CSV table of C-alpha atoms and ligand atoms in Angstrom, one decimal:
chain,number,residue,atom,x,y,z
A,137,UNK,CA,114.4,90.9,142.1
A,138,UNK,CA,111.8,92.5,139.8
A,139,UNK,CA,110.3,95.9,140.1
A,140,UNK,CA,106.9,94.4,141.0
A,141,UNK,CA,108.1,92.5,144.0
A,142,UNK,CA,107.5,94.1,147.3
A,143,UNK,CA,108.6,94.9,149.9
A,144,UNK,CA,111.7,96.3,148.3
A,145,UNK,CA,114.8,98.0,149.5
A,146,UNK,CA,113.3,101.3,148.3
A,147,UNK,CA,110.8,101.0,151.3
A,148,UNK,CA,113.4,100.1,153.9
A,149,UNK,CA,115.1,102.6,156.2
A,150,UNK,CA,118.7,103.7,155.6
A,151,UNK,CA,120.2,104.9,158.9
A,152,UNK,CA,121.6,108.4,158.4
A,153,UNK,CA,124.6,108.9,160.7
A,154,UNK,CA,124.7,112.2,162.7
A,155,UNK,CA,128.1,112.7,160.9
A,156,UNK,CA,126.3,112.8,157.5
A,157,UNK,CA,123.8,115.4,158.8
A,158,UNK,CA,126.8,117.5,160.0
A,159,UNK,CA,128.6,117.2,156.7
A,160,UNK,CA,125.5,118.3,154.8
A,161,UNK,CA,125.2,121.3,157.1
A,162,UNK,CA,128.9,122.2,156.8
A,163,UNK,CA,129.6,121.3,153.1
A,164,UNK,CA,126.2,121.7,151.5
A,165,UNK,CA,126.3,118.2,150.1
A,166,UNK,CA,127.0,114.7,151.2
A,167,UNK,CA,127.9,111.5,149.3
A,168,UNK,CA,126.5,108.3,150.9
A,169,UNK,CA,127.7,104.8,149.9
A,170,UNK,CA,125.5,101.7,149.7
A,171,UNK,CA,122.2,103.5,149.5
A,172,UNK,CA,121.0,101.2,146.7
A,173,UNK,CA,122.0,97.6,146.1
A,174,UNK,CA,123.2,96.5,142.6
A,175,UNK,CA,120.0,94.4,142.4
A,176,UNK,CA,117.8,97.4,142.9
A,177,UNK,CA,119.7,99.4,140.3
A,178,UNK,CA,119.6,96.5,137.9
A,179,UNK,CA,115.8,96.2,138.4
A,180,UNK,CA,114.9,99.9,137.9
A,181,UNK,CA,117.6,101.2,135.5
A,182,UNK,CA,115.9,99.7,132.4
A,183,UNK,CA,112.5,101.2,133.3
A,184,UNK,CA,114.0,104.6,134.0
A,185,UNK,CA,116.0,104.5,130.7
A,186,UNK,CA,113.1,103.4,128.6
A,187,UNK,CA,110.9,106.1,130.1
A,188,UNK,CA,113.6,108.8,129.5
A,189,UNK,CA,114.1,107.7,125.9
A,190,UNK,CA,110.4,107.5,125.2
A,191,UNK,CA,109.8,111.1,126.4
A,192,UNK,CA,113.1,112.7,125.3
A,193,UNK,CA,112.4,115.6,122.9
A,194,UNK,CA,116.0,116.4,122.1
A,195,UNK,CA,116.8,115.5,118.4
A,196,UNK,CA,119.4,118.2,117.5
A,197,UNK,CA,122.8,116.6,116.9
A,198,UNK,CA,125.1,117.2,119.9
A,199,UNK,CA,127.6,119.5,118.1
A,200,UNK,CA,124.8,121.9,117.1
A,201,UNK,CA,123.4,122.4,120.6
A,202,UNK,CA,123.9,125.1,123.2
A,203,UNK,CA,126.2,124.4,126.2
A,204,UNK,CA,123.2,123.6,128.4
A,205,UNK,CA,121.7,121.2,125.9
A,206,UNK,CA,125.0,119.5,125.3
A,207,UNK,CA,125.2,118.7,129.0
A,208,UNK,CA,122.5,116.0,129.1
A,209,UNK,CA,119.2,114.6,127.8
A,210,UNK,CA,116.8,115.8,130.4
A,211,UNK,CA,113.2,114.6,131.1
A,212,UNK,CA,111.3,116.1,134.0
A,213,UNK,CA,108.6,114.4,135.9
A,214,UNK,CA,108.9,110.9,134.6
A,215,UNK,CA,107.0,109.4,137.6
A,216,UNK,CA,103.5,109.8,136.2
A,217,UNK,CA,104.5,108.0,133.0
A,218,UNK,CA,105.7,104.7,134.3
A,219,UNK,CA,104.6,102.7,137.4
A,220,UNK,CA,108.1,101.4,138.2
A,221,UNK,CA,109.6,104.9,137.9
A,222,UNK,CA,106.8,106.1,140.3
A,223,UNK,CA,107.8,103.5,142.8
A,224,UNK,CA,111.5,104.6,142.5
A,225,UNK,CA,110.7,108.3,142.9
A,226,UNK,CA,108.3,107.7,145.7
A,227,UNK,CA,110.9,105.6,147.6
A,228,UNK,CA,110.4,106.2,151.4
A,229,UNK,CA,114.1,105.2,151.9
A,230,UNK,CA,115.3,108.1,149.6
A,231,UNK,CA,112.8,110.6,151.0
A,232,UNK,CA,113.5,109.9,154.6
A,233,UNK,CA,117.2,110.4,154.0
A,234,UNK,CA,116.3,113.8,152.5
A,235,UNK,CA,114.1,114.7,155.5
A,236,UNK,CA,116.9,113.7,157.9
A,237,UNK,CA,119.5,115.7,156.1
A,238,UNK,CA,117.3,118.7,155.8
A,239,UNK,CA,116.5,118.3,159.5
A,240,UNK,CA,112.8,118.6,158.8
A,241,UNK,CA,109.9,116.4,159.8
A,242,UNK,CA,108.4,116.0,156.4
A,243,UNK,CA,109.4,116.4,152.7
A,244,UNK,CA,107.3,116.6,149.5
A,245,UNK,CA,108.3,115.9,145.9
A,246,UNK,CA,109.3,119.0,144.0
A,247,UNK,CA,110.2,117.1,140.8
A,248,UNK,CA,112.1,114.3,139.4
A,249,UNK,CA,114.5,114.5,136.5
A,250,UNK,CA,116.4,111.9,134.4
A,251,UNK,CA,119.8,113.5,133.4
A,252,UNK,CA,121.6,111.3,130.8
A,253,UNK,CA,125.0,112.7,129.8
A,254,UNK,CA,125.5,111.2,126.3
A,255,UNK,CA,128.9,109.8,125.2
A,256,UNK,CA,130.8,113.0,124.3
A,257,UNK,CA,128.2,115.1,126.2
A,258,UNK,CA,129.5,118.4,127.4
A,259,UNK,CA,130.1,120.1,130.7
A,260,UNK,CA,127.3,120.8,133.1
A,261,UNK,CA,127.9,124.5,133.9
A,262,UNK,CA,128.4,125.6,137.5
A,263,UNK,CA,125.1,126.7,139.0
A,264,UNK,CA,122.9,126.7,142.1
A,265,UNK,CA,119.5,125.0,141.6
A,266,UNK,CA,117.5,127.3,143.8
A,267,UNK,CA,118.0,130.3,141.6
A,268,UNK,CA,115.5,128.6,139.3
A,269,UNK,CA,112.9,127.8,142.1
A,270,UNK,CA,110.6,130.4,143.8
A,271,UNK,CA,110.9,129.0,147.4
A,272,UNK,CA,110.6,130.6,150.8
A,273,UNK,CA,113.5,128.9,152.5
A,274,UNK,CA,116.7,127.1,151.7
A,275,UNK,CA,115.2,123.7,152.7
A,276,UNK,CA,115.4,122.0,149.3
A,277,UNK,CA,117.6,119.1,148.4
A,278,UNK,CA,118.3,116.8,145.4
A,279,UNK,CA,119.3,113.2,145.5
A,280,UNK,CA,121.6,112.4,142.5
A,281,UNK,CA,121.4,108.7,141.7
A,282,UNK,CA,123.9,107.3,139.2
A,283,UNK,CA,122.5,104.2,137.6
A,284,UNK,CA,126.0,102.7,136.9
A,285,UNK,CA,129.4,103.0,138.6
A,286,UNK,CA,130.5,106.5,137.5
A,287,UNK,CA,134.1,107.2,136.9
A,288,UNK,CA,135.7,110.6,136.7
A,289,UNK,CA,135.8,110.3,132.9
A,290,UNK,CA,131.9,110.0,132.8
A,291,UNK,CA,131.3,113.4,134.4
A,292,UNK,CA,130.2,112.7,137.9
A,293,UNK,CA,128.5,115.5,139.8
A,294,UNK,CA,131.0,117.7,141.6
A,295,UNK,CA,130.5,120.2,144.4
A,296,UNK,CA,132.2,123.3,145.7
A,297,UNK,CA,132.6,122.4,149.4
A,298,UNK,CA,130.7,124.9,151.6
A,299,UNK,CA,129.4,126.9,148.7
A,300,UNK,CA,125.8,127.0,150.0
A,301,UNK,CA,127.0,130.0,152.0
A,302,UNK,CA,128.5,131.8,149.0
A,303,UNK,CA,126.2,134.4,147.5
A,304,UNK,CA,128.4,135.6,144.7
A,305,UNK,CA,127.3,133.9,141.4
A,306,UNK,CA,123.9,132.8,142.7
A,307,UNK,CA,121.8,135.1,140.7
A,308,UNK,CA,122.6,133.5,137.3
A,309,UNK,CA,120.7,130.9,135.3
A,310,UNK,CA,122.7,127.8,134.4
A,311,UNK,CA,124.6,128.9,131.3
A,312,UNK,CA,128.1,129.7,130.0
A,313,UNK,CA,127.8,132.8,132.1
A,314,UNK,CA,127.1,130.9,135.3
A,315,UNK,CA,130.0,128.6,134.5
A,316,UNK,CA,132.5,131.5,134.4
A,317,UNK,CA,131.0,133.5,137.3
A,318,UNK,CA,130.6,130.7,139.7
A,319,UNK,CA,134.1,129.3,138.9
A,320,UNK,CA,135.5,132.8,139.7
A,321,UNK,CA,133.4,133.0,142.9
A,322,UNK,CA,134.6,129.5,144.0
A,323,UNK,CA,138.2,130.3,143.2
A,324,UNK,CA,138.2,133.7,145.0
A,325,UNK,CA,136.6,132.1,148.1
A,326,UNK,CA,139.3,129.4,147.9
A,327,UNK,CA,136.7,126.6,148.2
A,328,UNK,CA,137.8,123.0,147.5
A,329,UNK,CA,136.0,121.0,144.8
A,330,UNK,CA,134.9,117.4,145.4
A,331,UNK,CA,134.8,115.7,142.0
A,332,UNK,CA,135.4,112.1,142.8
A,333,UNK,CA,133.8,109.1,141.2
A,334,UNK,CA,130.7,107.3,142.5
A,335,UNK,CA,130.7,103.6,143.3
A,336,UNK,CA,127.6,101.6,142.3
A,337,UNK,CA,124.8,102.3,144.8
A,338,UNK,CA,126.5,105.5,146.0
A,339,UNK,CA,124.3,108.7,145.8
A,340,UNK,CA,124.8,112.3,146.7
A,341,UNK,CA,122.4,114.8,148.3
A,342,UNK,CA,123.0,118.5,147.7
A,343,UNK,CA,121.2,121.6,149.0
A,344,UNK,CA,119.4,124.0,146.6
A,345,UNK,CA,122.0,126.7,147.1
A,346,UNK,CA,125.1,124.5,146.7
A,347,UNK,CA,127.2,125.3,143.6
A,348,UNK,CA,127.7,122.1,141.5
A,349,UNK,CA,129.1,121.2,138.2
A,350,UNK,CA,130.0,118.1,136.1
A,351,UNK,CA,132.8,117.6,133.6
A,352,UNK,CA,132.1,116.2,130.1
A,353,UNK,CA,131.5,112.5,129.5
A,354,UNK,CA,134.7,111.4,127.8
A,355,UNK,CA,133.6,107.7,127.6
A,356,UNK,CA,131.6,105.8,125.0
A,357,UNK,CA,128.9,105.0,127.6
A,358,UNK,CA,126.0,107.2,128.6
A,359,UNK,CA,126.2,108.6,132.1
A,360,UNK,CA,122.7,107.6,133.3
A,361,UNK,CA,121.4,109.5,136.3
A,362,UNK,CA,118.0,109.8,138.0
A,363,UNK,CA,117.4,112.7,140.4
A,364,UNK,CA,114.7,113.5,142.8
A,365,UNK,CA,114.2,117.0,144.2
A,366,UNK,CA,112.5,117.3,147.7
A,367,UNK,CA,111.4,120.3,149.6
A,368,UNK,CA,110.4,120.8,153.2
A,369,UNK,CA,106.6,120.1,153.1
A,370,UNK,CA,106.1,123.5,154.9
A,371,UNK,CA,108.0,125.5,152.3
A,372,UNK,CA,106.0,128.2,150.6
A,373,UNK,CA,105.9,129.8,147.1
A,374,UNK,CA,107.5,133.3,146.9
A,375,UNK,CA,106.6,135.8,144.1
A,376,UNK,CA,108.4,134.9,140.9
A,377,UNK,CA,111.3,137.2,140.0
A,378,UNK,CA,112.9,135.5,137.0
A,379,UNK,CA,111.8,133.6,133.9
A,380,UNK,CA,112.8,130.3,135.5
A,381,UNK,CA,110.4,130.9,138.4
A,382,UNK,CA,107.5,131.5,136.0
A,383,UNK,CA,108.3,128.3,134.2
A,384,UNK,CA,108.4,126.3,137.4
A,385,UNK,CA,105.1,127.8,138.6
A,386,UNK,CA,103.4,126.7,135.4
A,387,UNK,CA,105.1,123.3,134.9
A,388,UNK,CA,106.5,121.9,138.1
A,389,UNK,CA,104.2,123.1,140.8
A,390,UNK,CA,101.0,123.8,138.7
A,391,UNK,CA,98.2,125.3,140.8
A,392,UNK,CA,100.5,126.3,143.8
A,393,UNK,CA,99.7,129.9,144.8
A,394,UNK,CA,102.2,132.6,145.9
A,395,UNK,CA,102.3,132.6,149.7
A,396,UNK,CA,100.8,129.0,149.9
A,397,UNK,CA,102.2,125.6,150.4
A,398,UNK,CA,103.1,123.5,147.3
A,399,UNK,CA,100.3,121.0,148.1
A,400,UNK,CA,99.4,120.1,144.5
A,401,UNK,CA,98.5,116.7,143.2
A,402,UNK,CA,101.9,116.4,141.5
A,403,UNK,CA,103.9,117.4,144.6
A,404,UNK,CA,102.9,114.8,147.2
A,405,UNK,CA,104.4,114.4,150.6
A,406,UNK,CA,106.9,111.5,150.3
A,407,UNK,CA,108.0,111.3,153.9
A,408,UNK,CA,106.4,110.3,156.2
A,409,UNK,CA,105.4,107.8,153.6
A,410,UNK,CA,101.9,107.5,152.2
A,411,UNK,CA,100.4,104.1,151.4
A,412,UNK,CA,101.7,103.0,148.0
B,92,AKG,O1,123.7,115.6,136.2
B,92,AKG,C1,124.3,116.7,136.0
B,92,AKG,O2,125.2,116.8,135.2
B,92,AKG,C2,123.7,117.9,136.7
B,92,AKG,C3,122.8,117.6,137.8
B,92,AKG,C4,122.3,118.8,138.5
B,92,AKG,O3,122.6,119.9,138.2
B,92,AKG,C5,121.3,118.5,139.6
B,92,AKG,O4,120.9,117.4,139.8
B,92,AKG,O5,121.0,119.5,140.3
């Protein structure tokens, strides 16, 4: 299969079991196997990788970077830069799973991000995404799509089970400080951590307030991951209260107004699907 052939698996429905919705509700995340076939990943991985490498701005050697910048090469909003990446990010299959899990009728794109943990790349500190986003409800969700089988040694995304209900540690930007504070919060609440590997084609969805983390990449291969962040299409913008909120207003949801919907040209509704 090539990325120009249609229809593709990315357009086809994946049946989300009621049990998966219940797990998302209880645990704050869910891992789903067989969402993408090896053929789909093989077709799109080169396009995602070349787009990430073309737009990567990180040139500081790994050992000289901060903890956050050691965690991964990060490129946000790759979809406008490559047509195949746009088809991947706009996938009705992935977006409908997000809507089903969030238990909403419709989701819009908040942003996409390529997150490549280099060989020797460091820990992704514990954090909750939604601290960084000025949103009016908890209906935000990220699909984390590994573009290879991802062993424990590569630093798969891990989750504190049920931590979307935990408030202690939420109000900290991803950093060394969040790593320590959230770990302490998770430990004192006695939450389990799911840190297992991902099979090829397996993906996870996690809520914006779920605490998550990834260990360093101890292999000689990059841990290649594409993520897509969705929000309820009816979610509104709240007044910004931290520097990350101001950055998001300017760069991720440009033109969205406090109190309004995020209906900007770069945050389209992805489910129900629009004509491609
Ligand atoms: O890929 C990682 O190491 C971190 C991913 C993450 O924090 C996210 O997708 O929200």
